[in-house]
Amino acid sequence: MVIEVNTGDAPVRALFSTREGGVSTGGHASLNIGATSGDRPDAVRSNREALARAAGFDSLRAVVLAQVHGADVFAAEAGGGAGTYTGTLEGVAECDAAVTRAPGVALLAMGADCPVIALWSDDGSVVAAVHAGWRGITGGVIAAGVGAMGVGADVLHAAVGPHVGPCCYPVDADLRQGMAHAYGADVVSGDAVDLGLACRRALEQAGLAPEGIHVEDACTACDEARFFSYRRDGAATGRQAAVVWIEGEA
Ligand SMILES: [Zn+2]
């Protein structure tokens, strides 16, 4: 159900959900966390509660976003409020990144091929979650998320979650050229783009130390048993998530 991220000595938890261990069926089977791809709301609620229980965060304060492939950041100091994560299931803001300094407020970013990123500071004073598909990456969502954390980027760490790999992500020439120009020629191989490497470069450009960045190498499209994939399964697939929070109560 979860892939735990090693956050070292920081008083922070970060993890990525997988598709295993939920109650949804069909293309959403089984631990679908997303509410916008046609799954039954009661199943999504059950899955989100199960993820919160298994991971150990407070479902009433968890923050989900209405993701729009943009670069706006939601300041989630007060949490999502009851009635979002497991209530209406709707995102609290049309943003693709969230940041908080409030202990116990879990931030979620969701994807079904798009990289989702957990960020935290050495001292655990601030965390962020970022949804970084190609439109978000090229639109600057990673730099925006890092900037909104309000600390020197040299004290930040990042974990980039499972995403569609270059093995399964052919894109058009314009996008390849744009990515190569912004993030280096090696983010393009053949007709494909390596989104994980593009995220790494964007994080480095935002000031993170290379050794502070971890990129999961699992490909969501190749690993059907563990991950949802839009490229593989189309629009009616589920969503996995990055989750990050500061340990302790507010
Ligand atoms: Zn693949």
mmCIF file of C-alpha atoms and ligand atoms in Angstrom:
data_model
loop_
_atom_site.group_PDB
_atom_site.id
_atom_site.type_symbol
_atom_site.label_atom_id
_atom_site.label_comp_id
_atom_site.label_asym_id
_atom_site.label_seq_id
_atom_site.Cartn_x
_atom_site.Cartn_y
_atom_site.Cartn_z
ATOM 1 C CA MET A 1 0.000 0.000 0.000
ATOM 2 C CA VAL A 2 2.844 2.421 0.731
ATOM 3 C CA ILE A 3 6.451 2.959 -0.295
ATOM 4 C CA GLU A 4 8.111 4.643 2.670
ATOM 5 C CA VAL A 5 10.662 7.381 1.958
ATOM 6 C CA ASN A 6 13.789 7.584 4.106
ATOM 7 C CA THR A 7 13.747 11.077 5.608
ATOM 8 C CA GLY A 8 16.799 10.493 7.797
ATOM 9 C CA ASP A 9 16.807 12.435 11.051
ATOM 10 C CA ALA A 10 14.158 14.930 9.961
ATOM 11 C CA PRO A 11 10.949 14.696 12.055
ATOM 12 C CA VAL A 12 8.977 14.203 8.849
ATOM 13 C CA ARG A 13 7.146 11.303 7.191
ATOM 14 C CA ALA A 14 6.984 10.930 3.440
ATOM 15 C CA LEU A 15 5.617 8.063 1.360
ATOM 16 C CA PHE A 16 4.097 7.086 -1.955
ATOM 17 C CA SER A 17 0.909 5.072 -2.199
ATOM 18 C CA THR A 18 0.569 2.122 -4.556
ATOM 19 C CA ARG A 19 -2.619 0.656 -6.080
ATOM 20 C CA GLU A 20 -2.581 -2.293 -3.659
ATOM 21 C CA GLY A 21 -4.876 -2.830 -0.698
ATOM 22 C CA GLY A 22 -8.011 -0.832 -1.542
ATOM 23 C CA VAL A 23 -11.639 -1.602 -2.359
ATOM 24 C CA SER A 24 -12.101 -0.063 -5.821
ATOM 25 C CA THR A 25 -12.746 -2.308 -8.810
ATOM 26 C CA GLY A 26 -12.102 -2.336 -12.563
ATOM 27 C CA GLY A 27 -9.609 0.236 -13.792
ATOM 28 C CA HIS A 28 -9.628 1.812 -10.335
ATOM 29 C CA ALA A 29 -8.602 -1.392 -8.556
ATOM 30 C CA SER A 30 -7.877 -1.155 -5.921
ATOM 31 C CA LEU A 31 -6.395 1.665 -3.783
ATOM 32 C CA ASN A 32 -7.580 4.574 -5.914
ATOM 33 C CA ILE A 33 -7.023 7.861 -4.061
ATOM 34 C CA GLY A 34 -8.378 10.150 -6.803
ATOM 35 C CA ALA A 35 -11.952 11.434 -6.976
ATOM 36 C CA THR A 36 -11.994 12.799 -10.502
ATOM 37 C CA SER A 37 -11.752 9.729 -12.729
ATOM 38 C CA GLY A 38 -15.195 8.192 -12.280
ATOM 39 C CA ASP A 39 -14.688 5.909 -9.273
ATOM 40 C CA ARG A 40 -17.479 5.445 -6.698
ATOM 41 C CA PRO A 41 -17.156 8.135 -3.991
ATOM 42 C CA ASP A 42 -17.704 5.635 -1.181
ATOM 43 C CA ALA A 43 -14.842 3.526 -2.505
ATOM 44 C CA VAL A 44 -12.543 6.547 -2.700
ATOM 45 C CA ARG A 45 -13.472 7.488 0.876
ATOM 46 C CA SER A 46 -12.710 3.977 2.051
ATOM 47 C CA ASN A 47 -9.380 3.939 0.226
ATOM 48 C CA ARG A 48 -8.347 7.318 1.589
ATOM 49 C CA GLU A 49 -9.235 6.265 5.139
ATOM 50 C CA ALA A 50 -7.269 3.031 4.682
ATOM 51 C CA LEU A 51 -4.226 4.942 3.449
ATOM 52 C CA ALA A 52 -4.402 7.378 6.382
ATOM 53 C CA ARG A 53 -4.727 4.494 8.862
ATOM 54 C CA ALA A 54 -1.892 2.466 7.346
ATOM 55 C CA ALA A 55 0.425 5.453 7.039
ATOM 56 C CA GLY A 56 -0.534 7.065 10.319
ATOM 57 C CA PHE A 57 -1.748 10.542 9.368
ATOM 58 C CA ASP A 58 -4.904 12.395 10.416
ATOM 59 C CA SER A 59 -7.537 12.070 7.674
ATOM 60 C CA LEU A 60 -9.488 15.045 9.025
ATOM 61 C CA ARG A 61 -6.574 17.436 8.499
ATOM 62 C CA ALA A 62 -5.199 15.997 5.262
ATOM 63 C CA VAL A 63 -4.947 18.325 2.276
ATOM 64 C CA VAL A 64 -5.932 17.330 -1.257
ATOM 65 C CA LEU A 65 -5.731 19.740 -4.170
ATOM 66 C CA ALA A 66 -7.847 20.331 -7.269
ATOM 67 C CA GLN A 67 -4.907 19.760 -9.599
ATOM 68 C CA VAL A 68 -4.924 21.733 -12.848
ATOM 69 C CA HIS A 69 -1.382 21.224 -14.248
ATOM 70 C CA GLY A 70 -0.447 24.732 -13.159
ATOM 71 C CA ALA A 71 2.248 26.261 -10.957
ATOM 72 C CA ASP A 72 0.239 27.797 -8.098
ATOM 73 C CA VAL A 73 1.025 26.772 -4.513
ATOM 74 C CA PHE A 74 -1.547 26.401 -1.726
ATOM 75 C CA ALA A 75 -0.450 27.554 1.737
ATOM 76 C CA ALA A 76 -2.018 24.829 3.853
ATOM 77 C CA GLU A 77 -1.228 26.071 7.328
ATOM 78 C CA ALA A 78 -4.664 25.185 8.680
ATOM 79 C CA GLY A 79 -4.942 21.825 6.962
ATOM 80 C CA GLY A 80 -7.614 20.789 4.526
ATOM 81 C CA GLY A 81 -10.451 20.978 6.995
ATOM 82 C CA ALA A 82 -12.926 18.244 7.749
ATOM 83 C CA GLY A 83 -14.927 17.318 4.707
ATOM 84 C CA THR A 84 -12.296 17.447 2.037
ATOM 85 C CA TYR A 85 -10.048 14.382 2.170
ATOM 86 C CA THR A 86 -12.793 11.933 3.093
ATOM 87 C CA GLY A 87 -15.863 14.191 2.947
ATOM 88 C CA THR A 88 -16.652 15.931 -0.314
ATOM 89 C CA LEU A 89 -13.407 14.467 -1.671
ATOM 90 C CA GLU A 90 -12.833 17.756 -3.475
ATOM 91 C CA GLY A 91 -9.552 19.593 -3.501
ATOM 92 C CA VAL A 92 -9.310 22.685 -1.344
ATOM 93 C CA ALA A 93 -7.677 24.857 -4.017
ATOM 94 C CA GLU A 94 -6.927 24.781 -7.746
ATOM 95 C CA CYS A 95 -3.222 24.293 -7.187
ATOM 96 C CA ASP A 96 -0.601 21.682 -8.014
ATOM 97 C CA ALA A 97 1.535 22.188 -4.935
ATOM 98 C CA ALA A 98 0.887 22.629 -1.229
ATOM 99 C CA VAL A 99 3.173 23.756 1.558
ATOM 100 C CA THR A 100 2.758 23.728 5.340
ATOM 101 C CA ARG A 101 4.630 24.425 8.564
ATOM 102 C CA ALA A 102 1.863 22.885 10.661
ATOM 103 C CA PRO A 103 2.740 19.551 12.322
ATOM 104 C CA GLY A 104 0.266 16.769 11.608
ATOM 105 C CA VAL A 105 -1.128 18.264 8.403
ATOM 106 C CA ALA A 106 -0.562 15.702 5.654
ATOM 107 C CA LEU A 107 -0.221 17.062 2.130
ATOM 108 C CA LEU A 108 -1.138 14.903 -0.864
ATOM 109 C CA ALA A 109 -0.224 15.242 -4.536
ATOM 110 C CA MET A 110 -1.759 12.702 -6.907
ATOM 111 C CA GLY A 111 -0.773 11.232 -10.232
ATOM 112 C CA ALA A 112 -1.311 8.313 -12.585
ATOM 113 C CA ASP A 113 1.996 8.666 -14.517
ATOM 114 C CA CYS A 114 2.935 12.217 -13.553
ATOM 115 C CA PRO A 115 5.731 12.481 -11.000
ATOM 116 C CA VAL A 116 4.545 13.477 -7.538
ATOM 117 C CA ILE A 117 7.173 14.956 -5.235
ATOM 118 C CA ALA A 118 7.565 15.154 -1.458
ATOM 119 C CA LEU A 119 9.827 17.902 -0.105
ATOM 120 C CA TRP A 120 11.014 18.605 3.432
ATOM 121 C CA SER A 121 13.598 20.649 5.290
ATOM 122 C CA ASP A 122 16.433 19.167 7.366
ATOM 123 C CA ASP A 123 14.857 20.375 10.620
ATOM 124 C CA GLY A 124 11.314 19.358 9.699
ATOM 125 C CA SER A 125 10.019 22.914 9.949
ATOM 126 C CA VAL A 126 8.359 22.900 6.531
ATOM 127 C CA VAL A 127 7.134 20.328 3.977
ATOM 128 C CA ALA A 128 5.611 20.461 0.495
ATOM 129 C CA ALA A 129 3.899 18.142 -1.979
ATOM 130 C CA VAL A 130 4.053 18.820 -5.715
ATOM 131 C CA HIS A 131 2.240 17.342 -8.731
ATOM 132 C CA ALA A 132 4.738 17.679 -11.579
ATOM 133 C CA GLY A 133 3.545 16.439 -14.946
ATOM 134 C CA TRP A 134 5.201 17.811 -18.057
ATOM 135 C CA ARG A 135 2.970 20.873 -18.094
ATOM 136 C CA GLY A 136 3.700 21.615 -14.454
ATOM 137 C CA ILE A 137 7.422 21.016 -14.863
ATOM 138 C CA THR A 138 7.689 23.316 -17.880
ATOM 139 C CA GLY A 139 5.390 25.826 -16.171
ATOM 140 C CA GLY A 140 7.688 26.110 -13.157
ATOM 141 C CA VAL A 141 5.693 24.281 -10.464
ATOM 142 C CA ILE A 142 8.832 22.772 -8.918
ATOM 143 C CA ALA A 143 10.581 26.117 -8.465
ATOM 144 C CA ALA A 144 7.322 27.595 -7.184
ATOM 145 C CA GLY A 145 6.929 24.848 -4.609
ATOM 146 C CA VAL A 146 10.519 25.169 -3.434
ATOM 147 C CA GLY A 147 10.211 28.959 -3.243
ATOM 148 C CA ALA A 148 7.011 28.775 -1.206
ATOM 149 C CA MET A 149 8.791 26.742 1.462
ATOM 150 C CA GLY A 150 10.553 29.939 2.519
ATOM 151 C CA VAL A 151 13.888 28.452 3.544
ATOM 152 C CA GLY A 152 17.212 28.140 1.791
ATOM 153 C CA ALA A 153 16.985 25.364 -0.792
ATOM 154 C CA ASP A 154 20.287 23.957 0.479
ATOM 155 C CA VAL A 155 18.453 22.606 3.566
ATOM 156 C CA LEU A 156 15.757 20.870 1.486
ATOM 157 C CA HIS A 157 15.374 17.244 0.487
ATOM 158 C CA ALA A 158 13.093 15.822 -2.192
ATOM 159 C CA ALA A 159 11.732 12.414 -3.153
ATOM 160 C CA VAL A 160 10.254 12.011 -6.626
ATOM 161 C CA GLY A 161 7.663 9.240 -6.719
ATOM 162 C CA PRO A 162 6.939 6.459 -9.213
ATOM 163 C CA HIS A 163 6.126 7.919 -12.643
ATOM 164 C CA VAL A 164 5.964 6.888 -16.266
ATOM 165 C CA GLY A 165 9.522 6.065 -17.337
ATOM 166 C CA PRO A 166 11.276 6.936 -20.579
ATOM 167 C CA CYS A 167 10.559 3.318 -21.587
ATOM 168 C CA CYS A 168 6.874 4.266 -21.922
ATOM 169 C CA TYR A 169 6.741 7.996 -22.538
ATOM 170 C CA PRO A 170 7.176 8.942 -26.211
ATOM 171 C CA VAL A 171 6.216 12.575 -26.782
ATOM 172 C CA ASP A 172 6.176 15.014 -29.695
ATOM 173 C CA ALA A 173 9.280 16.808 -30.957
ATOM 174 C CA ASP A 174 8.321 20.195 -29.522
ATOM 175 C CA LEU A 175 8.131 18.818 -26.001
ATOM 176 C CA ARG A 176 11.382 16.876 -26.435
ATOM 177 C CA GLN A 177 13.177 20.015 -27.604
ATOM 178 C CA GLY A 178 11.735 22.126 -24.818
ATOM 179 C CA MET A 179 12.697 19.602 -22.169
ATOM 180 C CA ALA A 180 16.218 19.176 -23.567
ATOM 181 C CA HIS A 181 16.695 22.940 -23.703
ATOM 182 C CA ALA A 182 15.532 23.437 -20.114
ATOM 183 C CA TYR A 183 16.958 20.354 -18.408
ATOM 184 C CA GLY A 184 19.753 18.954 -20.585
ATOM 185 C CA ALA A 185 19.994 16.767 -23.682
ATOM 186 C CA ASP A 186 20.053 13.569 -21.626
ATOM 187 C CA VAL A 187 16.427 13.982 -20.480
ATOM 188 C CA VAL A 188 15.541 12.917 -24.035
ATOM 189 C CA SER A 189 16.242 9.416 -25.313
ATOM 190 C CA GLY A 190 14.947 8.560 -28.760
ATOM 191 C CA ASP A 191 11.409 9.880 -28.945
ATOM 192 C CA ALA A 192 10.895 9.735 -25.179
ATOM 193 C CA VAL A 193 11.372 12.087 -22.257
ATOM 194 C CA ASP A 194 12.609 11.062 -18.787
ATOM 195 C CA LEU A 195 10.270 12.975 -16.476
ATOM 196 C CA GLY A 196 12.073 11.823 -13.347
ATOM 197 C CA LEU A 197 15.376 13.206 -14.598
ATOM 198 C CA ALA A 198 13.638 16.434 -15.628
ATOM 199 C CA CYS A 199 12.289 16.720 -12.069
ATOM 200 C CA ARG A 200 15.768 16.127 -10.660
ATOM 201 C CA ARG A 201 17.224 18.881 -12.858
ATOM 202 C CA ALA A 202 14.397 21.274 -11.971
ATOM 203 C CA LEU A 203 15.011 20.609 -8.279
ATOM 204 C CA GLU A 204 18.745 21.201 -8.761
ATOM 205 C CA GLN A 205 18.036 24.419 -10.646
ATOM 206 C CA ALA A 206 15.837 25.473 -7.712
ATOM 207 C CA GLY A 207 18.869 25.085 -5.451
ATOM 208 C CA LEU A 208 18.637 21.581 -3.957
ATOM 209 C CA ALA A 209 21.850 19.648 -3.530
ATOM 210 C CA PRO A 210 22.027 16.628 -5.897
ATOM 211 C CA GLU A 211 22.565 14.277 -2.931
ATOM 212 C CA GLY A 212 19.383 15.580 -1.328
ATOM 213 C CA ILE A 213 17.232 14.303 -4.203
ATOM 214 C CA HIS A 214 15.886 10.757 -4.527
ATOM 215 C CA VAL A 215 14.051 9.624 -7.661
ATOM 216 C CA GLU A 216 12.024 6.399 -7.606
ATOM 217 C CA ASP A 217 12.868 4.443 -10.740
ATOM 218 C CA ALA A 218 9.730 2.294 -10.939
ATOM 219 C CA CYS A 219 7.765 2.910 -14.156
ATOM 220 C CA THR A 220 4.030 3.253 -13.551
ATOM 221 C CA ALA A 221 3.182 2.002 -17.049
ATOM 222 C CA CYS A 222 5.452 -1.075 -16.837
ATOM 223 C CA ASP A 223 4.439 -2.109 -13.297
ATOM 224 C CA GLU A 224 0.728 -2.822 -13.660
ATOM 225 C CA ALA A 225 0.568 -4.745 -10.385
ATOM 226 C CA ARG A 226 1.659 -1.794 -8.256
ATOM 227 C CA PHE A 227 0.720 1.402 -10.105
ATOM 228 C CA PHE A 228 -2.016 3.196 -11.967
ATOM 229 C CA SER A 229 -1.046 4.498 -15.402
ATOM 230 C CA TYR A 230 -2.973 6.878 -17.618
ATOM 231 C CA ARG A 231 -0.811 6.036 -20.606
ATOM 232 C CA ARG A 232 -1.445 2.324 -20.145
ATOM 233 C CA ASP A 233 -5.088 2.286 -19.073
ATOM 234 C CA GLY A 234 -6.678 5.550 -20.238
ATOM 235 C CA ALA A 235 -8.833 8.096 -18.463
ATOM 236 C CA ALA A 236 -10.699 5.699 -16.164
ATOM 237 C CA THR A 237 -7.635 4.653 -14.239
ATOM 238 C CA GLY A 238 -6.998 5.433 -10.571
ATOM 239 C CA ARG A 239 -4.548 7.759 -8.851
ATOM 240 C CA GLN A 240 -1.625 7.117 -6.499
ATOM 241 C CA ALA A 241 -0.268 9.814 -4.244
ATOM 242 C CA ALA A 242 2.735 11.345 -2.585
ATOM 243 C CA VAL A 243 2.053 12.117 1.072
ATOM 244 C CA VAL A 244 4.252 14.210 3.361
ATOM 245 C CA TRP A 245 3.764 15.666 6.822
ATOM 246 C CA ILE A 246 5.610 17.003 9.840
ATOM 247 C CA GLU A 247 5.416 14.599 12.754
ATOM 248 C CA GLY A 248 3.634 15.662 15.923
ATOM 249 C CA GLU A 249 0.474 17.558 16.749
ATOM 250 C CA ALA A 250 -0.103 21.240 16.081
HETATM 251 ZN ZN ZN B 1 7.812 1.715 -18.682
#
